[in-house]
PDB file of C-alpha atoms in Angstrom:
ATOM      1  CA  MET R   1       5.098  -4.949  14.770  1.00  0.00           C
ATOM      2  CA  ILE R   2       2.806  -2.189  13.639  1.00  0.00           C
ATOM      3  CA  LYS R   3      -0.987  -2.068  13.615  1.00  0.00           C
ATOM      4  CA  ILE R   4      -3.693  -1.189  11.135  1.00  0.00           C
ATOM      5  CA  ILE R   5      -5.154   2.021  12.578  1.00  0.00           C
ATOM      6  CA  GLY R   6      -8.578   2.324  10.960  1.00  0.00           C
ATOM      7  CA  GLY R   7     -11.439   0.471   9.357  1.00  0.00           C
ATOM      8  CA  LYS R   8     -12.548  -3.140   9.414  1.00  0.00           C
ATOM      9  CA  TYR R   9      -9.154  -4.562  10.439  1.00  0.00           C
ATOM     10  CA  LYS R  10      -8.302  -1.852  12.979  1.00  0.00           C
ATOM     11  CA  ARG R  11      -5.785  -3.051  15.585  1.00  0.00           C
ATOM     12  CA  SER R  12      -4.621  -5.986  13.433  1.00  0.00           C
ATOM     13  CA  ASN R  13      -0.885  -6.542  13.779  1.00  0.00           C
ATOM     14  CA  LEU R  14       1.440  -6.465  10.786  1.00  0.00           C
ATOM     15  CA  VAL R  15       4.889  -8.025  10.769  1.00  0.00           C
ATOM     16  CA  VAL R  16       7.671  -5.619   9.816  1.00  0.00           C
ATOM     17  CA  PRO R  17      10.929  -6.637   8.116  1.00  0.00           C
ATOM     18  CA  THR R  18      13.912  -6.068  10.380  1.00  0.00           C
ATOM     19  CA  LYS R  19      16.355  -4.806   7.748  1.00  0.00           C
ATOM     20  CA  ASN R  20      16.221  -2.187   5.027  1.00  0.00           C
ATOM     21  CA  VAL R  21      12.590  -1.227   5.668  1.00  0.00           C
ATOM     22  CA  ARG R  22      11.217   1.792   7.474  1.00  0.00           C
ATOM     23  CA  PRO R  23       7.456   1.356   7.758  1.00  0.00           C
ATOM     24  CA  THR R  24       5.272   4.433   7.637  1.00  0.00           C
ATOM     25  CA  SER R  25       4.439   5.324  11.233  1.00  0.00           C
ATOM     26  CA  ALA R  26       0.860   5.230  12.521  1.00  0.00           C
ATOM     27  CA  ILE R  27       0.843   9.017  12.898  1.00  0.00           C
ATOM     28  CA  LYS R  28       1.887   9.523   9.270  1.00  0.00           C
ATOM     29  CA  ARG R  29      -0.581   6.929   7.980  1.00  0.00           C
ATOM     30  CA  GLU R  30      -3.388   8.572   9.941  1.00  0.00           C
ATOM     31  CA  ALA R  31      -2.398  11.979   8.544  1.00  0.00           C
ATOM     32  CA  VAL R  32      -2.256  10.678   4.952  1.00  0.00           C
ATOM     33  CA  PHE R  33      -5.661   9.024   5.150  1.00  0.00           C
ATOM     34  CA  SER R  34      -7.255  11.935   7.024  1.00  0.00           C
ATOM     35  CA  ILE R  35      -6.133  14.395   4.351  1.00  0.00           C
ATOM     36  CA  ILE R  36      -7.205  12.158   1.471  1.00  0.00           C
ATOM     37  CA  GLU R  37     -10.561  11.247   3.019  1.00  0.00           C
ATOM     38  CA  SER R  38     -11.291  14.882   3.875  1.00  0.00           C
ATOM     39  CA  TYR R  39     -10.529  15.983   0.315  1.00  0.00           C
ATOM     40  CA  ALA R  40     -12.657  13.176  -1.131  1.00  0.00           C
ATOM     41  CA  TYR R  41     -15.574  14.041   1.155  1.00  0.00           C
ATOM     42  CA  LYS R  42     -15.463  17.776   0.377  1.00  0.00           C
ATOM     43  CA  ASN R  43     -15.367  17.076  -3.359  1.00  0.00           C
ATOM     44  CA  SER R  44     -17.926  14.240  -3.393  1.00  0.00           C
ATOM     45  CA  ILE R  45     -15.328  11.750  -4.586  1.00  0.00           C
ATOM     46  CA  ASP R  46     -15.841   8.075  -3.849  1.00  0.00           C
ATOM     47  CA  LEU R  47     -12.323   7.162  -2.828  1.00  0.00           C
ATOM     48  CA  TYR R  48     -12.863   3.498  -2.018  1.00  0.00           C
ATOM     49  CA  GLN R  49     -15.828   1.957  -3.893  1.00  0.00           C
ATOM     50  CA  ASN R  50     -14.552  -0.308  -6.706  1.00  0.00           C
ATOM     51  CA  LYS R  51     -11.138   1.371  -6.611  1.00  0.00           C
ATOM     52  CA  ALA R  52      -7.610   0.235  -5.857  1.00  0.00           C
ATOM     53  CA  VAL R  53      -4.511   1.510  -4.126  1.00  0.00           C
ATOM     54  CA  LEU R  54      -1.087   1.198  -5.740  1.00  0.00           C
ATOM     55  CA  ASP R  55       1.553   0.829  -3.009  1.00  0.00           C
ATOM     56  CA  ILE R  56       4.964   1.243  -4.623  1.00  0.00           C
ATOM     57  CA  PHE R  57       7.974   0.071  -2.563  1.00  0.00           C
ATOM     58  CA  ALA R  58       5.376  -1.672  -0.406  1.00  0.00           C
ATOM     59  CA  GLY R  59       7.616  -3.079   2.328  1.00  0.00           C
ATOM     60  CA  SER R  60       5.281  -4.484   5.001  1.00  0.00           C
ATOM     61  CA  GLY R  61       2.251  -3.363   2.976  1.00  0.00           C
ATOM     62  CA  SER R  62       0.984  -1.052   5.698  1.00  0.00           C
ATOM     63  CA  ILE R  63      -0.404   1.618   3.342  1.00  0.00           C
ATOM     64  CA  GLY R  64      -2.183  -0.760   0.977  1.00  0.00           C
ATOM     65  CA  LEU R  65      -3.541  -2.874   3.823  1.00  0.00           C
ATOM     66  CA  GLU R  66      -4.699   0.248   5.651  1.00  0.00           C
ATOM     67  CA  ALA R  67      -6.604   1.231   2.493  1.00  0.00           C
ATOM     68  CA  ILE R  68      -8.154  -2.260   2.245  1.00  0.00           C
ATOM     69  CA  SER R  69      -9.198  -2.006   5.888  1.00  0.00           C
ATOM     70  CA  ARG R  70     -10.884   1.336   5.163  1.00  0.00           C
ATOM     71  CA  GLY R  71     -12.872  -0.065   2.238  1.00  0.00           C
ATOM     72  CA  MET R  72     -10.651  -0.028  -0.844  1.00  0.00           C
ATOM     73  CA  LYS R  73     -11.631  -2.844  -3.222  1.00  0.00           C
ATOM     74  CA  GLU R  74      -8.085  -3.961  -4.100  1.00  0.00           C
ATOM     75  CA  ALA R  75      -4.449  -3.248  -3.413  1.00  0.00           C
ATOM     76  CA  TYR R  76      -1.525  -3.592  -5.808  1.00  0.00           C
ATOM     77  CA  PHE R  77       1.849  -3.902  -4.120  1.00  0.00           C
ATOM     78  CA  TYR R  78       5.158  -3.324  -5.915  1.00  0.00           C
ATOM     79  CA  GLU R  79       8.063  -4.977  -4.105  1.00  0.00           C
ATOM     80  CA  ASN R  80      11.138  -6.787  -5.388  1.00  0.00           C
ATOM     81  CA  ASN R  81      13.237  -7.490  -2.277  1.00  0.00           C
ATOM     82  CA  PRO R  82      12.971 -11.282  -1.679  1.00  0.00           C
ATOM     83  CA  GLU R  83      13.218 -11.030   2.119  1.00  0.00           C
ATOM     84  CA  VAL R  84      10.635  -8.270   2.313  1.00  0.00           C
ATOM     85  CA  LEU R  85       8.335 -10.122  -0.104  1.00  0.00           C
ATOM     86  CA  LYS R  86       7.990 -13.019   2.350  1.00  0.00           C
ATOM     87  CA  ILE R  87       6.692 -10.676   5.042  1.00  0.00           C
ATOM     88  CA  LEU R  88       4.495  -8.725   2.626  1.00  0.00           C
ATOM     89  CA  LYS R  89       2.845 -11.970   1.478  1.00  0.00           C
ATOM     90  CA  ARG R  90       2.277 -13.023   5.079  1.00  0.00           C
ATOM     91  CA  ASN R  91       0.667  -9.684   5.974  1.00  0.00           C
ATOM     92  CA  CYS R  92      -1.513  -9.688   2.856  1.00  0.00           C
ATOM     93  CA  PHE R  93      -2.749 -13.209   3.521  1.00  0.00           C
ATOM     94  CA  LYS R  94      -3.589 -12.290   7.105  1.00  0.00           C
ATOM     95  CA  ILE R  95      -5.626  -9.211   6.168  1.00  0.00           C
ATOM     96  CA  CYS R  96      -6.870 -10.067   2.642  1.00  0.00           C
ATOM     97  CA  LYS R  97      -7.839 -13.702   2.767  1.00  0.00           C
ATOM     98  CA  ASN R  98     -10.241 -13.162  -0.134  1.00  0.00           C
ATOM     99  CA  ASN R  99      -7.566 -12.238  -2.708  1.00  0.00           C
ATOM    100  CA  ARG R 100      -8.185  -8.499  -2.755  1.00  0.00           C
ATOM    101  CA  TYR R 101      -4.518  -7.903  -3.502  1.00  0.00           C
ATOM    102  CA  VAL R 102      -1.902  -8.432  -6.189  1.00  0.00           C
ATOM    103  CA  ILE R 103       1.802  -8.469  -5.389  1.00  0.00           C
ATOM    104  CA  ILE R 104       3.890  -7.365  -8.344  1.00  0.00           C
ATOM    105  CA  GLU R 105       7.363  -8.833  -7.876  1.00  0.00           C
ATOM    106  CA  ASP R 106       9.104  -6.564 -10.315  1.00  0.00           C
ATOM    107  CA  ASP R 107      11.222  -3.466 -10.552  1.00  0.00           C
ATOM    108  CA  VAL R 108       9.012  -0.412 -10.231  1.00  0.00           C
ATOM    109  CA  MET R 109      10.804   1.149 -13.187  1.00  0.00           C
ATOM    110  CA  ILE R 110       9.051  -1.457 -15.370  1.00  0.00           C
ATOM    111  CA  PHE R 111       5.627   0.129 -15.571  1.00  0.00           C
ATOM    112  CA  PRO R 112       2.794  -0.472 -16.205  1.00  0.00           C
ATOM    113  CA  PRO R 113       2.624  -3.923 -14.657  1.00  0.00           C
ATOM    114  CA  LYS R 114       1.886  -6.964 -16.777  1.00  0.00           C
ATOM    115  CA  LYS R 115      -1.333  -7.599 -14.848  1.00  0.00           C
ATOM    116  CA  SER R 116      -4.407  -5.498 -15.515  1.00  0.00           C
ATOM    117  CA  LEU R 117      -5.433  -3.107 -12.788  1.00  0.00           C
ATOM    118  CA  CYS R 118      -8.847  -1.842 -11.755  1.00  0.00           C
ATOM    119  CA  PRO R 119      -9.139   1.966 -11.444  1.00  0.00           C
ATOM    120  CA  VAL R 120      -6.564   3.291  -8.986  1.00  0.00           C
ATOM    121  CA  SER R 121      -7.594   6.185  -6.763  1.00  0.00           C
ATOM    122  CA  LEU R 122      -4.519   6.271  -4.513  1.00  0.00           C
ATOM    123  CA  ILE R 123      -0.854   5.889  -5.424  1.00  0.00           C
ATOM    124  CA  TYR R 124       1.652   5.825  -2.577  1.00  0.00           C
ATOM    125  CA  ILE R 125       5.368   5.983  -3.397  1.00  0.00           C
ATOM    126  CA  ASP R 126       7.896   5.690  -0.571  1.00  0.00           C
ATOM    127  CA  PRO R 127      11.249   4.543  -2.014  1.00  0.00           C
ATOM    128  CA  PRO R 128      14.290   3.450  -0.004  1.00  0.00           C
ATOM    129  CA  TYR R 129      16.555   6.370   0.767  1.00  0.00           C
ATOM    130  CA  HIS R 130      19.127   7.148  -1.944  1.00  0.00           C
ATOM    131  CA  GLN R 131      18.299   4.108  -4.093  1.00  0.00           C
ATOM    132  CA  TYR R 132      15.929   5.567  -6.664  1.00  0.00           C
ATOM    133  CA  ASP R 133      15.692   8.809  -8.567  1.00  0.00           C
ATOM    134  CA  ILE R 134      12.188   9.860  -7.578  1.00  0.00           C
ATOM    135  CA  LEU R 135      11.893  12.154 -10.595  1.00  0.00           C
ATOM    136  CA  LYS R 136      12.364   9.197 -12.945  1.00  0.00           C
ATOM    137  CA  LEU R 137       9.611   7.365 -11.092  1.00  0.00           C
ATOM    138  CA  LEU R 138       7.209  10.260 -11.477  1.00  0.00           C
ATOM    139  CA  LEU R 139       7.942  10.863 -15.149  1.00  0.00           C
TER     140      LEU R 139
END
């Protein structure tokens, strides 16, 4: 298990899939959010209000759920592994009981998603090692 490290749901446990998933560690999540929040503060950017996070290759959902905990309006999770999806859904329901999330069960190479998105202020891409050409994802 891993924990949400900041915000409203701080210290909430998240279930982690046992195979084929390497969740972002608490130290890395804290670093990512510290850098982003610092930049937003210095540049008078409202990172969270009425914005969404797009968590691509979501796995356990730790990044998107961390953003929700810190005040992000919505989270969009891209995941297509059936085993991982079960755990992602469980974690989302635990943290986001009020439907502040959308799980897109599709290949990330099919973009944009069929569902409409609210403005996204954070995109996090963390693909499985050696399974995707990251340059194709970014282009």
